[in-house]
Coordinates of N, CA and C in Angstrom, one line a residue:
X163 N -10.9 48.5 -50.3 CA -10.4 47.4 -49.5 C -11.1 47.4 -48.2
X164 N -11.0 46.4 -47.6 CA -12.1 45.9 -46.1 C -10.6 46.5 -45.5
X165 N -11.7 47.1 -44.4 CA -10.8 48.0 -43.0 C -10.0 47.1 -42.2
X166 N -8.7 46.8 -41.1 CA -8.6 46.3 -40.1 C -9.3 46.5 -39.0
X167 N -10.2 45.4 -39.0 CA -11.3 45.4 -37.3 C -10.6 44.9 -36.1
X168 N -9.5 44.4 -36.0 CA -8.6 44.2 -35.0 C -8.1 42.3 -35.4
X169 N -7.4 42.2 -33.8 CA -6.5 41.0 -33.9 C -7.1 40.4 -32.6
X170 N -7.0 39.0 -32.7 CA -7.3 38.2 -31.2 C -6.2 37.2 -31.4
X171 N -5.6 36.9 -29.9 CA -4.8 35.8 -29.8 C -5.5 34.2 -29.3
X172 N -5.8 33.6 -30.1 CA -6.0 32.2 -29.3 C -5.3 31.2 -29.2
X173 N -5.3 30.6 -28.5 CA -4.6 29.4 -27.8 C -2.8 28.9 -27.8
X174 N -1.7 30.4 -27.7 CA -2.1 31.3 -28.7 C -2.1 31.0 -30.3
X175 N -2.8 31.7 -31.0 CA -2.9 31.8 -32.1 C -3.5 33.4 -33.1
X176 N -2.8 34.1 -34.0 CA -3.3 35.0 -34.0 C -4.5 34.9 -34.9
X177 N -5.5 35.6 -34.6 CA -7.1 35.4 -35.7 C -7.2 37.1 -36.1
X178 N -7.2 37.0 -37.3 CA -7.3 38.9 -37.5 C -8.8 39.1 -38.0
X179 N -9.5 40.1 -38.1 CA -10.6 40.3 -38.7 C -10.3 41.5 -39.6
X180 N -11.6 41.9 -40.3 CA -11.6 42.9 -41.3 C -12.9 43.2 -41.6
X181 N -13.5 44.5 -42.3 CA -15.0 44.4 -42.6 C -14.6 45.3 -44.0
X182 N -15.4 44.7 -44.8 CA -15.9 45.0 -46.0 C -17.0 46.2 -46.1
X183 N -16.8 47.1 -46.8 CA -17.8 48.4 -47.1 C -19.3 47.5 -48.0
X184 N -20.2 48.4 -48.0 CA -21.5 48.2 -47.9 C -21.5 47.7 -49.8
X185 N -20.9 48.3 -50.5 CA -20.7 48.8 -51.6 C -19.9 47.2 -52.2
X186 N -18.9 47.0 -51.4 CA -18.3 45.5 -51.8 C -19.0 44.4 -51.6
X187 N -19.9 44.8 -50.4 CA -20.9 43.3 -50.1 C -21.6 43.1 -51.5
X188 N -22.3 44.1 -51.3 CA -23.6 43.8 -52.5 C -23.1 43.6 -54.1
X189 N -22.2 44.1 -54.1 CA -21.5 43.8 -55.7 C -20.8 42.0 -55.5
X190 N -20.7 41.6 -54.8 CA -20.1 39.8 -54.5 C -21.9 39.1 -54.1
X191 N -23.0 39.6 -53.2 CA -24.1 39.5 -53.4 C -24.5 38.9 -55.0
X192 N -24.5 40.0 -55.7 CA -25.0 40.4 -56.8 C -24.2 38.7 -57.4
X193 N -22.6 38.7 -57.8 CA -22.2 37.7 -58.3 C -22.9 35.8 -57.7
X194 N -22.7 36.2 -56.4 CA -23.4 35.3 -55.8 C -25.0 34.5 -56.2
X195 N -25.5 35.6 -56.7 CA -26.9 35.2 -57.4 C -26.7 34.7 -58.8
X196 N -25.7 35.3 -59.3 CA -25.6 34.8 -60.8 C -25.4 33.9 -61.1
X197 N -24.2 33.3 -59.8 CA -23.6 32.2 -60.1 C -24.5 31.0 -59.7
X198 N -25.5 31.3 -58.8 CA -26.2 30.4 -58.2 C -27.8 30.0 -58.9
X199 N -27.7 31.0 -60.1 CA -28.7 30.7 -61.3 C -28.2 29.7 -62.5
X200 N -26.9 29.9 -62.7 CA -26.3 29.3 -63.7 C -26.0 27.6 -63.2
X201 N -25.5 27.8 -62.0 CA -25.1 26.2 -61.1 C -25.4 26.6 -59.8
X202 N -27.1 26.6 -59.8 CA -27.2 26.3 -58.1 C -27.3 25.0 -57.1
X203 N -26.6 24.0 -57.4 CA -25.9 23.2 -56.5 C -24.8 22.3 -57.1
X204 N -23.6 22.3 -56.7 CA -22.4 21.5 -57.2 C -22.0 20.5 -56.1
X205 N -22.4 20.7 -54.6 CA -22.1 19.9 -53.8 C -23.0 20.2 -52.7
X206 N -23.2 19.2 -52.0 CA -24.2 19.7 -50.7 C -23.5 18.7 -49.8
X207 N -24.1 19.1 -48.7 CA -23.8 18.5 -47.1 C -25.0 19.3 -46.1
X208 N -24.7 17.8 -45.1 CA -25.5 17.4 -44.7 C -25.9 16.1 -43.7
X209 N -25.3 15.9 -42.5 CA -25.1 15.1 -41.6 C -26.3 14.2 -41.7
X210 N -27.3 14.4 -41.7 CA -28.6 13.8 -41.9 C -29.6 13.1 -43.5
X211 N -29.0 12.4 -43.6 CA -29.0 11.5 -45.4 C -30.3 11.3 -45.4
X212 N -31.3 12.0 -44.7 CA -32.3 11.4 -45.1 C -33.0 13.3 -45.5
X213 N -32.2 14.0 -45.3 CA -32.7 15.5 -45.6 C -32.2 15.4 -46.9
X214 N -33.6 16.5 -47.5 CA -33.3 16.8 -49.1 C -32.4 17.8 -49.6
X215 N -31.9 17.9 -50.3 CA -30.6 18.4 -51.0 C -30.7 19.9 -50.5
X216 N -32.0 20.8 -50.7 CA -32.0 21.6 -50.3 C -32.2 22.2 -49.3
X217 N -32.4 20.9 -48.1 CA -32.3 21.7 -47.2 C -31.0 21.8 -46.3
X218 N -29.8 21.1 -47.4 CA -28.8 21.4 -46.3 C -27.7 22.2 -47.0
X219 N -26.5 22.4 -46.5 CA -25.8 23.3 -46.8 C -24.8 23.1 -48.7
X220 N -25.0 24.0 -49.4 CA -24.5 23.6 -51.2 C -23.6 24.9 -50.9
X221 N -22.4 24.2 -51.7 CA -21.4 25.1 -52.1 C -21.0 25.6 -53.6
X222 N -20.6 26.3 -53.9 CA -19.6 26.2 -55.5 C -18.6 26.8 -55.5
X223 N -17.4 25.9 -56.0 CA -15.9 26.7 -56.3 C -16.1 27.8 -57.5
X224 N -15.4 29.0 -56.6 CA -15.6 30.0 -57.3 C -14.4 30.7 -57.6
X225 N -13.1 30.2 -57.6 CA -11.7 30.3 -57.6 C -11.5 31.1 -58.9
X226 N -11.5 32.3 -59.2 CA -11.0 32.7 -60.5 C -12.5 33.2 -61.8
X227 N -13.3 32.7 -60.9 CA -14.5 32.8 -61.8 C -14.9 34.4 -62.2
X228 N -14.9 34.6 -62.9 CA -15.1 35.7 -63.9 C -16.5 36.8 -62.7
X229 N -17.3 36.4 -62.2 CA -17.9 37.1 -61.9 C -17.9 37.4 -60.1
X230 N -16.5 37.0 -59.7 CA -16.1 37.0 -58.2 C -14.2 37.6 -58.8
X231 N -13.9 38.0 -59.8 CA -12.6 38.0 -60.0 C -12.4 39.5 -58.9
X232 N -13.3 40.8 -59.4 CA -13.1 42.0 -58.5 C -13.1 41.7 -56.9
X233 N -13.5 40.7 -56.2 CA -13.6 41.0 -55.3 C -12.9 39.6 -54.3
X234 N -12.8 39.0 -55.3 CA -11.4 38.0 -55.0 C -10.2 38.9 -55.0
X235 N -9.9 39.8 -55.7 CA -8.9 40.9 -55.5 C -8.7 41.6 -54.4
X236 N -9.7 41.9 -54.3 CA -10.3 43.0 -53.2 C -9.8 42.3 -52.3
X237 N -10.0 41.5 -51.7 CA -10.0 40.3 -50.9 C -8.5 39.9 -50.0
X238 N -7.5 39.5 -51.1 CA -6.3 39.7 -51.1 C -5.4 41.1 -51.0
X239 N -5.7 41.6 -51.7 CA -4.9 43.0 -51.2 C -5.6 43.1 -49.4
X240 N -6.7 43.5 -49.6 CA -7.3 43.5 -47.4 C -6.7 42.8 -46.9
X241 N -5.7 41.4 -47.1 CA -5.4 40.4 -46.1 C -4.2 40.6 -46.1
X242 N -3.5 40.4 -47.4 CA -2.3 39.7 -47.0 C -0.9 40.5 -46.5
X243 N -1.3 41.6 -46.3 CA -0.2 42.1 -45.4 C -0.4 42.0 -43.5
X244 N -1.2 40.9 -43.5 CA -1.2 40.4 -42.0 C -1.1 38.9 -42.3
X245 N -0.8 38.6 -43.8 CA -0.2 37.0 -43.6 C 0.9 37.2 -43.3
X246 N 1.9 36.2 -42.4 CA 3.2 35.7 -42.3 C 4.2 36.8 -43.3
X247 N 4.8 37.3 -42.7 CA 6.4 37.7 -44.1 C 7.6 37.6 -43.5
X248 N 8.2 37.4 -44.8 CA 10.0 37.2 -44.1 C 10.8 36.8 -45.5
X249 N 12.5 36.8 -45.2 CA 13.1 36.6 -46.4 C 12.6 35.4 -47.1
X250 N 12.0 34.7 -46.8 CA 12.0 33.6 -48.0 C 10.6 33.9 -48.6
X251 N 9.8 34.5 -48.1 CA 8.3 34.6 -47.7 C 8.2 36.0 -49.4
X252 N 7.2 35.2 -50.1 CA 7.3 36.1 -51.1 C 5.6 36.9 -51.0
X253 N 4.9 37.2 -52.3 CA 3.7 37.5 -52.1 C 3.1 36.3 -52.2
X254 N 1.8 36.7 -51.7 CA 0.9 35.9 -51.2 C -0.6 35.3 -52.1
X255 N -1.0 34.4 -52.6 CA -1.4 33.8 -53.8 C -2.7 33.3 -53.4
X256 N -4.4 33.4 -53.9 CA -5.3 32.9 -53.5 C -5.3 31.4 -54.4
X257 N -5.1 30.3 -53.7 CA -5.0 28.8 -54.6 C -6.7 28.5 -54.5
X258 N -7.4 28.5 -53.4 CA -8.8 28.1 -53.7 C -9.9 28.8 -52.9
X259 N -11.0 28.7 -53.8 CA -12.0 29.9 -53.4 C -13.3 29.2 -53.5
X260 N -14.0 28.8 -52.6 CA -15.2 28.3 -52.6 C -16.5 29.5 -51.9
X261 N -17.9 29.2 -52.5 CA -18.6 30.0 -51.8 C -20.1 28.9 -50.8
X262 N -20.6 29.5 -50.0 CA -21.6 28.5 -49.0 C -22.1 29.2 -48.7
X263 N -23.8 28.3 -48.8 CA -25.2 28.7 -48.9 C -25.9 28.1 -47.8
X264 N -26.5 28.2 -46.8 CA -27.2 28.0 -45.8 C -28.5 28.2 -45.7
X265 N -29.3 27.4 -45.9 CA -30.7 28.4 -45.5 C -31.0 27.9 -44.4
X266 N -32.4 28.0 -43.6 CA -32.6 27.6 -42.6 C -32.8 26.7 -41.8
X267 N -31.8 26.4 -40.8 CA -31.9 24.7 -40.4 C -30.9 24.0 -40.6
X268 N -29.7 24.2 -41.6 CA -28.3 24.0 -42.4 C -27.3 24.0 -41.5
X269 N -26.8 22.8 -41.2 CA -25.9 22.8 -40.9 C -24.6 23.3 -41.3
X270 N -23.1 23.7 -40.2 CA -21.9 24.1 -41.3 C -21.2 22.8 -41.3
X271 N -19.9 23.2 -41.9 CA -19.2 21.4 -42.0 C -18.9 21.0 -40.4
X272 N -18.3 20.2 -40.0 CA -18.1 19.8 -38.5 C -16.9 20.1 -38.8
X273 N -16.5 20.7 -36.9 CA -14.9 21.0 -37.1 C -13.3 20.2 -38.3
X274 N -12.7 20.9 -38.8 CA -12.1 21.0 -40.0 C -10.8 21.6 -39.9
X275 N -10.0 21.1 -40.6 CA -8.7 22.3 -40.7 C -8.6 22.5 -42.3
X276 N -7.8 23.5 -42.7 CA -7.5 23.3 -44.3 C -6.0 22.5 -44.3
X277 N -5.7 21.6 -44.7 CA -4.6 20.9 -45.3 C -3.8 21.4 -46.4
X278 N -4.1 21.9 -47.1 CA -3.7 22.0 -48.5 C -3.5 23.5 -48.5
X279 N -3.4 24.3 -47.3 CA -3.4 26.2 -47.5 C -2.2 26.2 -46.4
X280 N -2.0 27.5 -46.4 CA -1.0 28.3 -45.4 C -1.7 28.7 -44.1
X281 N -2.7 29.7 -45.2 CA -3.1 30.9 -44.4 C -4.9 30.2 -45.1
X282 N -5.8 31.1 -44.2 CA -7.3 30.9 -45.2 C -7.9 31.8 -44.1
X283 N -9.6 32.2 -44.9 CA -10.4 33.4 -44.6 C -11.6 33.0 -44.8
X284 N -12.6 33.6 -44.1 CA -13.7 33.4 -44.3 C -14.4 34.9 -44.8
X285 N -15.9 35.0 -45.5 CA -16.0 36.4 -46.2 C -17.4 36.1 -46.0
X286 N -18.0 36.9 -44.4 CA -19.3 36.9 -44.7 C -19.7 37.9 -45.2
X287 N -21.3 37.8 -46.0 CA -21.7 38.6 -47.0 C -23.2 38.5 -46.7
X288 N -23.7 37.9 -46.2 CA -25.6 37.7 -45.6 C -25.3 36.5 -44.6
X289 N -26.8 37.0 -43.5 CA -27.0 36.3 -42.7 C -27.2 36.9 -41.8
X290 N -27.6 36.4 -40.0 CA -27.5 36.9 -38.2 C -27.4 35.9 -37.6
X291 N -27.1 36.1 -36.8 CA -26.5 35.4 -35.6 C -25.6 34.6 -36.5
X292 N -24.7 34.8 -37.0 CA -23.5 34.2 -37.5 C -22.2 33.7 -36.0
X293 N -21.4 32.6 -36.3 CA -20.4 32.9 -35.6 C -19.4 31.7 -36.2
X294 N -17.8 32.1 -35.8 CA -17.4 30.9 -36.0 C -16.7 30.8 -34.7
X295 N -16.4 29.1 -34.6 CA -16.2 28.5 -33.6 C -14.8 27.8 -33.8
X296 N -13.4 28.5 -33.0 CA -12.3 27.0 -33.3 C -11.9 26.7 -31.9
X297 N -11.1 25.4 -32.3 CA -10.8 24.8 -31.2 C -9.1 24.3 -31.4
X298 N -9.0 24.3 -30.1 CA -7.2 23.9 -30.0 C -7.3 22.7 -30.3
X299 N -6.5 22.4 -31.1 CA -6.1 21.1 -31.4 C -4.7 20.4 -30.4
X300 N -4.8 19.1 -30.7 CA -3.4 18.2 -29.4 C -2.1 19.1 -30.1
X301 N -1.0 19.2 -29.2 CA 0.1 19.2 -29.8 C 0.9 18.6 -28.9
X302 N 2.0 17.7 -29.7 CA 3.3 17.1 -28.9 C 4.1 17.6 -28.8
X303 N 5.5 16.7 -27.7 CA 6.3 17.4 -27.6 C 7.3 16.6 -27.9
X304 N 8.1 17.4 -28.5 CA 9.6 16.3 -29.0 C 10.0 15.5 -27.8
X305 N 11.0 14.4 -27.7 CA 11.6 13.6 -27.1 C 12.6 14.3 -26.4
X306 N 12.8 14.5 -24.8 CA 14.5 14.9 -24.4 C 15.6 14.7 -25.2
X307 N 15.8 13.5 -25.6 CA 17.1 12.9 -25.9 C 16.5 12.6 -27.3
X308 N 16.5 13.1 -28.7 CA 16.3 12.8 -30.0 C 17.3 11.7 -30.8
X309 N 16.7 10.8 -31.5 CA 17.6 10.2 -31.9 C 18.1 9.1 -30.9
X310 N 18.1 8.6 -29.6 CA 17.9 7.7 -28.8 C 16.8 6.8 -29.0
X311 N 17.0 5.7 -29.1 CA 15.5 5.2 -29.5 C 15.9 4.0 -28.3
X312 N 16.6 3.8 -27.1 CA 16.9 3.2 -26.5 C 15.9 3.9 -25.2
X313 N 15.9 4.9 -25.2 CA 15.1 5.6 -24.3 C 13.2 5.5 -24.0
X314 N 12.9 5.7 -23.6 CA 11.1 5.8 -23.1 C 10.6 7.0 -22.3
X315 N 9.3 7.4 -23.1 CA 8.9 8.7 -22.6 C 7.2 8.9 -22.5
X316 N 6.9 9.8 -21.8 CA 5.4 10.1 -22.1 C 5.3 11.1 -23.0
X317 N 4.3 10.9 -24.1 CA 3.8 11.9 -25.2 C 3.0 12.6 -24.2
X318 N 2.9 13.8 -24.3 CA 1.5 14.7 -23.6 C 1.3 15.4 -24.9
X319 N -0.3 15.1 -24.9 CA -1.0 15.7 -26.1 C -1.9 16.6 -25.5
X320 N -1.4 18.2 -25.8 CA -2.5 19.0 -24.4 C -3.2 19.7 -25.3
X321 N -4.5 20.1 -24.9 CA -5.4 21.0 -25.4 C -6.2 21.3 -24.6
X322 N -5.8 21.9 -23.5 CA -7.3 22.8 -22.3 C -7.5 23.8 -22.8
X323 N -7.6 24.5 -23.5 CA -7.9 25.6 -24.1 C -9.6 24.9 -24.4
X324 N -10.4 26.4 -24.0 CA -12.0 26.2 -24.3 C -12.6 26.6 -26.0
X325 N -13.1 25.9 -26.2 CA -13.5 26.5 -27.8 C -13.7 28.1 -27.9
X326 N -13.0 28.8 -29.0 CA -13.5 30.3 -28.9 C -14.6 30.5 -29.9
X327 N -15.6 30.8 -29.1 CA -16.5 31.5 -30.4 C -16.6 32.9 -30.3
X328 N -16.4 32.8 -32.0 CA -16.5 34.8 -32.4 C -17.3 35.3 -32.9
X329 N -18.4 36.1 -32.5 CA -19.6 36.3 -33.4 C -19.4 37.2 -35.0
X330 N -19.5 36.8 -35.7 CA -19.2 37.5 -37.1 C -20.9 38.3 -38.1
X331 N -20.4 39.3 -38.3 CA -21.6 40.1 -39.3 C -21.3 40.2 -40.5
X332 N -22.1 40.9 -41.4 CA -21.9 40.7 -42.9 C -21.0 41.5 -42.9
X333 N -19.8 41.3 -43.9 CA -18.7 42.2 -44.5 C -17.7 41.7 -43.6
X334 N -17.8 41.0 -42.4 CA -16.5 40.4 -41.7 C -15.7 39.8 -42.7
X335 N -14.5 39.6 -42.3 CA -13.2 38.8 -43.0 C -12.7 38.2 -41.7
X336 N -12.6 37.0 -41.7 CA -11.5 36.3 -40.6 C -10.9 35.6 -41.3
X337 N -9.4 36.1 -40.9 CA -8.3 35.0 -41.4 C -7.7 34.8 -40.4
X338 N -7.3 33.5 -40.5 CA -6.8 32.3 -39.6 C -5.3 31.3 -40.4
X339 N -4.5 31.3 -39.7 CA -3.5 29.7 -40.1 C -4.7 28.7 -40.9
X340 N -4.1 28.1 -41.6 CA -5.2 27.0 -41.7 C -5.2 25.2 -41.2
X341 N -4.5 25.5 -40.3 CA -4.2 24.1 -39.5 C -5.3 24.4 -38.7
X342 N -5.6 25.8 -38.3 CA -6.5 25.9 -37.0 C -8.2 25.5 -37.5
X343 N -8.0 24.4 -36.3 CA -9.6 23.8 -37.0 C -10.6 24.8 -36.2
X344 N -11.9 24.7 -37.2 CA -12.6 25.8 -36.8 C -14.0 25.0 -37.7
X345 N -15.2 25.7 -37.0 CA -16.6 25.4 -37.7 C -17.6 26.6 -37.8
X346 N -18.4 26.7 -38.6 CA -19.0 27.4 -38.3 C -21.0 26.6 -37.4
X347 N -21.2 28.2 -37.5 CA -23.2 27.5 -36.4 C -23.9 27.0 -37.3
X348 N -25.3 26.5 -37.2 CA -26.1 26.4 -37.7 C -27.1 27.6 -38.1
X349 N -27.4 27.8 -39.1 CA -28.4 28.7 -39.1 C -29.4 28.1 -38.8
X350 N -30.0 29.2 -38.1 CA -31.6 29.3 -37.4 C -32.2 30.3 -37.6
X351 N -31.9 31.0 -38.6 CA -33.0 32.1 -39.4 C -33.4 31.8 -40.6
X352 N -34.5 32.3 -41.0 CA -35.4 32.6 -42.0 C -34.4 33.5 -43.3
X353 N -33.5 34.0 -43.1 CA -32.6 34.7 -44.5 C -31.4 33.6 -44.1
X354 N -30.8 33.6 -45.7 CA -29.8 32.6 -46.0 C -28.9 33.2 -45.5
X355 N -27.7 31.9 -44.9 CA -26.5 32.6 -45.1 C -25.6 32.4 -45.8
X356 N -24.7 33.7 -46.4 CA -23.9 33.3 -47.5 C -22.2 33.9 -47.5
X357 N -21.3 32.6 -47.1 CA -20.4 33.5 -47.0 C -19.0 32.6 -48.3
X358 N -18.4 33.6 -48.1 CA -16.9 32.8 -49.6 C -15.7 32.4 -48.7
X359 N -15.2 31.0 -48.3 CA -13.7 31.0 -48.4 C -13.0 30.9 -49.6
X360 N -11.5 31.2 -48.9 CA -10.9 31.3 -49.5 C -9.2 30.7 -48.7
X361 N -8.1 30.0 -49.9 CA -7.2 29.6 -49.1 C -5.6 30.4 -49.5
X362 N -4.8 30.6 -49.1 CA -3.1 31.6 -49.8 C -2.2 30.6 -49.2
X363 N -1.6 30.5 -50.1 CA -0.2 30.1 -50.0 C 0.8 31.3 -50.7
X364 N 1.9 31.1 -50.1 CA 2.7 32.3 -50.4 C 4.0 31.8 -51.4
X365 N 4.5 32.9 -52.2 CA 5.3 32.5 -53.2 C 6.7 32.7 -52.3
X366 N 7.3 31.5 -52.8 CA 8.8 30.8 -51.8 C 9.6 31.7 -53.1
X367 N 10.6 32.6 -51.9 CA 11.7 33.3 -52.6 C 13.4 32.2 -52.2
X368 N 13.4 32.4 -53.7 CA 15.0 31.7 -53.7 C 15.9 32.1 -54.1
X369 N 16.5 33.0 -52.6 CA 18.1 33.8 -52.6 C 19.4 32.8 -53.0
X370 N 20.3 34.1 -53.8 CA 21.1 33.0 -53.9 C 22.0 31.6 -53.0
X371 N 21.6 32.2 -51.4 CA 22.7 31.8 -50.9 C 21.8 30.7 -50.1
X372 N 20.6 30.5 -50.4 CA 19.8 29.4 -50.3 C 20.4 28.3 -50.8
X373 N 20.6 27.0 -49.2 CA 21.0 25.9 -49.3 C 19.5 24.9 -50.3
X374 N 21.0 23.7 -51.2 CA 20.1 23.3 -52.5 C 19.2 22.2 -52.0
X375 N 19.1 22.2 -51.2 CA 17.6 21.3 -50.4 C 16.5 21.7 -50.6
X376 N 16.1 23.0 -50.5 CA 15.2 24.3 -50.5 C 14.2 23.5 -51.0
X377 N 13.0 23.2 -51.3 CA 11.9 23.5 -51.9 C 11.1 24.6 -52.5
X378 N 11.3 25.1 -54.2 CA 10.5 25.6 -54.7 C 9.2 25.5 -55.0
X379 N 8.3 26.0 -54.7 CA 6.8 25.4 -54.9 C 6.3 26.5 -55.8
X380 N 5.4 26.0 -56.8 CA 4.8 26.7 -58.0 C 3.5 27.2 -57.9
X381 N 2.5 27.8 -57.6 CA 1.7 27.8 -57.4 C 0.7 28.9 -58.5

């Protein structure tokens, strides 16, 4: 299992890291190659429509795939006892697992959140000068008087918070909320970079004494 490398608070927000042994890299390496012989490109990007396929950034969902299943494991057991827990809060479930290829010059996607996760991670595995980059997003503030609609107010949508960037090496793990929008750099080296997300949602526990509104979710 990848070690705890520590915690940072931003904006605030907590971002945990982790590093992966030498031994786990290269065995998800290794899959990395296989998968990328069988289907080396399923999707690319690329701000610039006039660059060719390969030179910008290709991905492939790799969620359950037979040759990422050990270390999709791996993966989840290192995290998820620094996801969220509580009575309703059950174990914690990998719903989607993509991996991304950079070579040199490749842009990453432009700032992003995940919609559809709880919690999500990033899993680098090759590359230098890595980093990722998030940023505070607006947040509002409820109304004094709720439920008044006879009333008038100013929304303040604040975000002075400065972008944090974190420099990341191979075997890092960052996991993050996944509201928190975040990007990664551009590569500017000559070796690819190659890292796996991944997104959890957690399994909803339903006590008895849980009012019948509740939302069970299946996952």
């Amino acid at each position: 299992m990848a070690e705890p490398k520590g915690m940072m608070n931003l904006f605030p927000v907590q971002v945990f890291k982790f590093e992966l042994g030498e031994e786990s890299i290269q065995k998800a390496l290794e899959a990395y190659k296989k998968v990328y012989r069988e289907a080396p490109i399923v999707h690319a990007f690329d701000d610039n429509s006039d660059s060719k396929v390969e030179d910008s950034m290709v991905w492939n969902e790799v969620l359950n795939n037979p040759e990422f299943l050990p270390f999709q494991q791996e993966v989840l057991e290192s995290v998820a006892s620094s996801c969220p827990r509580g009575q309703s809060i059950g174990s914690w479930k990998i719903v989607s697992g993509w991996m991304n290829k950079q070579v040199k010059g490749a842009n990453s996607f432009p700032f992003h959140s995940h919609t559809d996760a709880v919690m999500s991670c990033v899993v680098y595995l090759s590359g230098k000068d890595m980093t990722i980059t998030f940023r505070d997003s607006p947040k509002e503030s409820l109304p004094a008087v709720q439920g008044n609609h006879e009333e008038f107010g100013i929304i303040c949508r604040r975000n002075w918070w400065q972008d944090a960037e974190i420099p990341v090496s191979p075997g890092d793990i960052i996991l993050f909320p996944s509201y928190l929008v975040h990007k990664g750099n551009t590569n500017e080296n000559d070796e690819d970079r190659v890292c796996v997300a991944y997104n959890f949602w957690p399994e909803r526990l339903i006590h008895p004494d849980t009012p019948p509104w509740v939302m069970k979710i299946a996952i």
